[in-house]
Coordinates of C-alpha atoms in Angstrom, one line a residue:
M6 CA -7.4 -1.9 -15.3
S7 CA -8.6 1.2 -12.5
T8 CA -9.2 4.4 -14.2
P9 CA -8.2 7.5 -12.7
T10 CA -11.2 9.9 -10.5
A11 CA -9.4 12.6 -9.8
P12 CA -5.7 13.9 -10.3
L13 CA -3.4 15.0 -7.6
R14 CA -0.5 17.1 -6.8
K15 CA 2.0 17.2 -4.5
G16 CA 1.5 20.7 -2.3
T17 CA 5.4 22.4 -1.5
K18 CA 7.8 20.1 0.2
S19 CA 8.3 21.0 4.4
E20 CA 12.3 22.1 5.4
V21 CA 11.6 18.4 7.5
E22 CA 9.6 15.3 6.1
Q23 CA 8.2 13.3 8.5
Q24 CA 7.6 9.6 6.7
Y25 CA 5.2 6.7 8.3
F26 CA 2.9 3.9 7.1
Q27 CA 0.1 4.0 9.7
G28 CA -3.5 2.6 9.3
K29 CA -5.7 -0.1 10.7
I30 CA -6.1 -3.5 9.1
G31 CA -9.4 -5.2 9.9
G32 CA -10.0 -3.1 13.0
Q33 CA -6.4 -3.9 14.4
D34 CA -3.5 -0.5 14.2
F35 CA -1.3 -0.9 12.1
K36 CA 2.0 1.2 12.0
A37 CA 5.0 0.3 10.5
D38 CA 9.0 0.1 12.7
F39 CA 10.0 -0.1 8.8
M40 CA 9.7 1.0 5.4
T41 CA 11.2 0.7 2.3
H42 CA 10.5 2.1 -1.4
T43 CA 12.1 0.1 -4.1
L44 CA 12.8 -0.2 -7.0
K45 CA 12.3 -4.0 -9.0
N46 CA 11.5 -5.2 -12.4
N47 CA 9.7 -1.6 -13.6
F48 CA 7.6 -1.3 -10.8
W49 CA 7.8 0.4 -7.1
L50 CA 6.9 -1.5 -4.2
A51 CA 6.9 1.0 -0.7
E52 CA 6.8 -1.6 2.1
G53 CA 5.5 -1.1 5.9
T54 CA 6.5 -3.3 8.4
M55 CA 5.7 -4.0 11.3
R56 CA 6.6 -6.3 14.5
I57 CA 4.2 -8.1 16.0
P58 CA 3.4 -8.4 20.5
P59 CA 4.4 -10.0 22.5
N60 CA 6.7 -12.1 21.1
E61 CA 7.9 -9.4 18.5
T62 CA 8.9 -12.8 16.0
S63 CA 6.4 -12.2 13.5
R64 CA 5.6 -9.1 11.4
Q65 CA 2.8 -7.6 9.7
V66 CA 3.8 -6.9 5.7
V67 CA 2.3 -4.0 3.7
T68 CA 3.3 -3.6 -0.2
F69 CA 1.4 -1.4 -2.3
K70 CA 3.4 -2.9 -6.2
Y71 CA 3.0 0.0 -8.4
S72 CA 3.5 0.8 -12.0
A73 CA 6.8 2.9 -12.2
N74 CA 5.3 4.2 -15.5
R75 CA 3.9 7.8 -15.1
D76 CA 2.9 7.5 -18.6
L77 CA 0.9 4.4 -17.9
L78 CA -0.3 5.3 -14.5
P79 CA -0.1 8.3 -13.4
N80 CA -0.6 10.0 -10.4
G81 CA -4.2 9.8 -8.7
R82 CA -6.7 8.2 -7.5
Y83 CA -7.9 5.2 -8.6
T84 CA -10.9 2.2 -8.0
L85 CA -10.3 -1.4 -8.0
T86 CA -12.9 -3.5 -8.5
E87 CA -13.6 -6.9 -7.7
N88 CA -13.8 -8.3 -11.4
D89 CA -11.0 -6.2 -13.0
K90 CA -7.7 -7.2 -11.9
D91 CA -5.9 -4.1 -12.9
P92 CA -1.5 -4.8 -14.1
R93 CA -0.5 -1.8 -13.4
L94 CA -0.9 -1.3 -9.5
A95 CA -1.5 -3.6 -6.1
V96 CA -1.4 -3.9 -2.2
I97 CA -0.5 -7.3 -0.7
L98 CA -0.1 -8.0 3.0
M99 CA 0.8 -10.8 4.4
T100 CA 1.9 -11.6 8.2
V101 CA 5.3 -13.3 8.5
N102 CA 6.3 -16.5 10.9
D103 CA 3.0 -18.1 10.2
T104 CA 3.0 -20.9 9.2
P105 CA 2.1 -21.1 6.2
T106 CA 2.5 -17.3 5.4
P107 CA -0.9 -16.0 4.6
A108 CA -0.7 -13.8 2.2
Y109 CA -3.4 -11.0 0.7
E110 CA -4.1 -8.9 -2.3
A111 CA -6.6 -6.2 -2.6
E112 CA -10.1 -6.9 -4.2
R113 CA -11.7 -3.8 -4.1
G114 CA -11.3 -0.1 -3.3
T115 CA -9.4 3.0 -3.5
I116 CA -6.0 4.2 -4.5
E117 CA -4.6 7.2 -4.5
F118 CA -1.1 8.4 -4.8
F119 CA 1.7 10.6 -5.5
H120 CA 4.9 9.8 -6.9
D121 CA 7.9 12.3 -6.4
P122 CA 9.8 12.0 -9.6
N123 CA 12.7 14.2 -8.3
D124 CA 13.0 12.3 -4.7
N125 CA 11.6 9.7 -5.6
S126 CA 8.9 9.5 -2.7
I127 CA 6.0 8.8 -2.3
S128 CA 2.6 9.9 0.0
G129 CA -0.9 8.5 -0.4
A130 CA -4.1 7.0 0.8
L131 CA -5.2 2.9 1.0
D132 CA -8.2 1.6 1.2
I133 CA -9.6 -1.2 0.1
Y134 CA -10.6 -4.9 1.6
F135 CA -9.5 -8.3 1.1
H136 CA -10.9 -11.8 2.0
D137 CA -8.9 -13.6 4.8
L138 CA -9.0 -17.5 5.3
N139 CA -12.1 -17.4 6.4
G140 CA -13.4 -16.0 3.3
I141 CA -14.3 -12.8 6.1
E142 CA -14.2 -9.1 4.0
V143 CA -11.5 -7.2 5.5
R144 CA -11.0 -3.4 5.2
A145 CA -7.5 -1.7 5.5
Q146 CA -6.5 1.8 6.1
I147 CA -3.2 2.8 5.5
L148 CA -1.3 5.8 5.0
L149 CA 1.7 6.8 4.2
S150 CA 3.9 9.2 2.7
I151 CA 9.0 7.7 2.3

């Protein structure tokens, strides 16, 4: 199980807070057109969805799933390792409208987040690695604030 490597505190909130879910996946830009942050089965799901050009019928989805129990998973920085799955959090990447729909889970990397219980917002950074269908390791770096 991952252990926090650093505590995290959120700065003061500005009057107008920008929402974003963007970064790079395998060297390609990712900028979410749609963002959601929902609670399901005691897990928060922070999700960013980007339409894929040219016809934009396919969508790339990045989901950060983390435990809603702050005692079990406090805000902070966590290191994922290949040999030790952490049931408290996961990062899932998938492309919708591809046949079959490929879905990948982060195998290693660093996740840093702050969940504000006052408004249930989240901000953080995902710097993770996964292997694609061809066995090639792909790096994803995402910043989010929802």
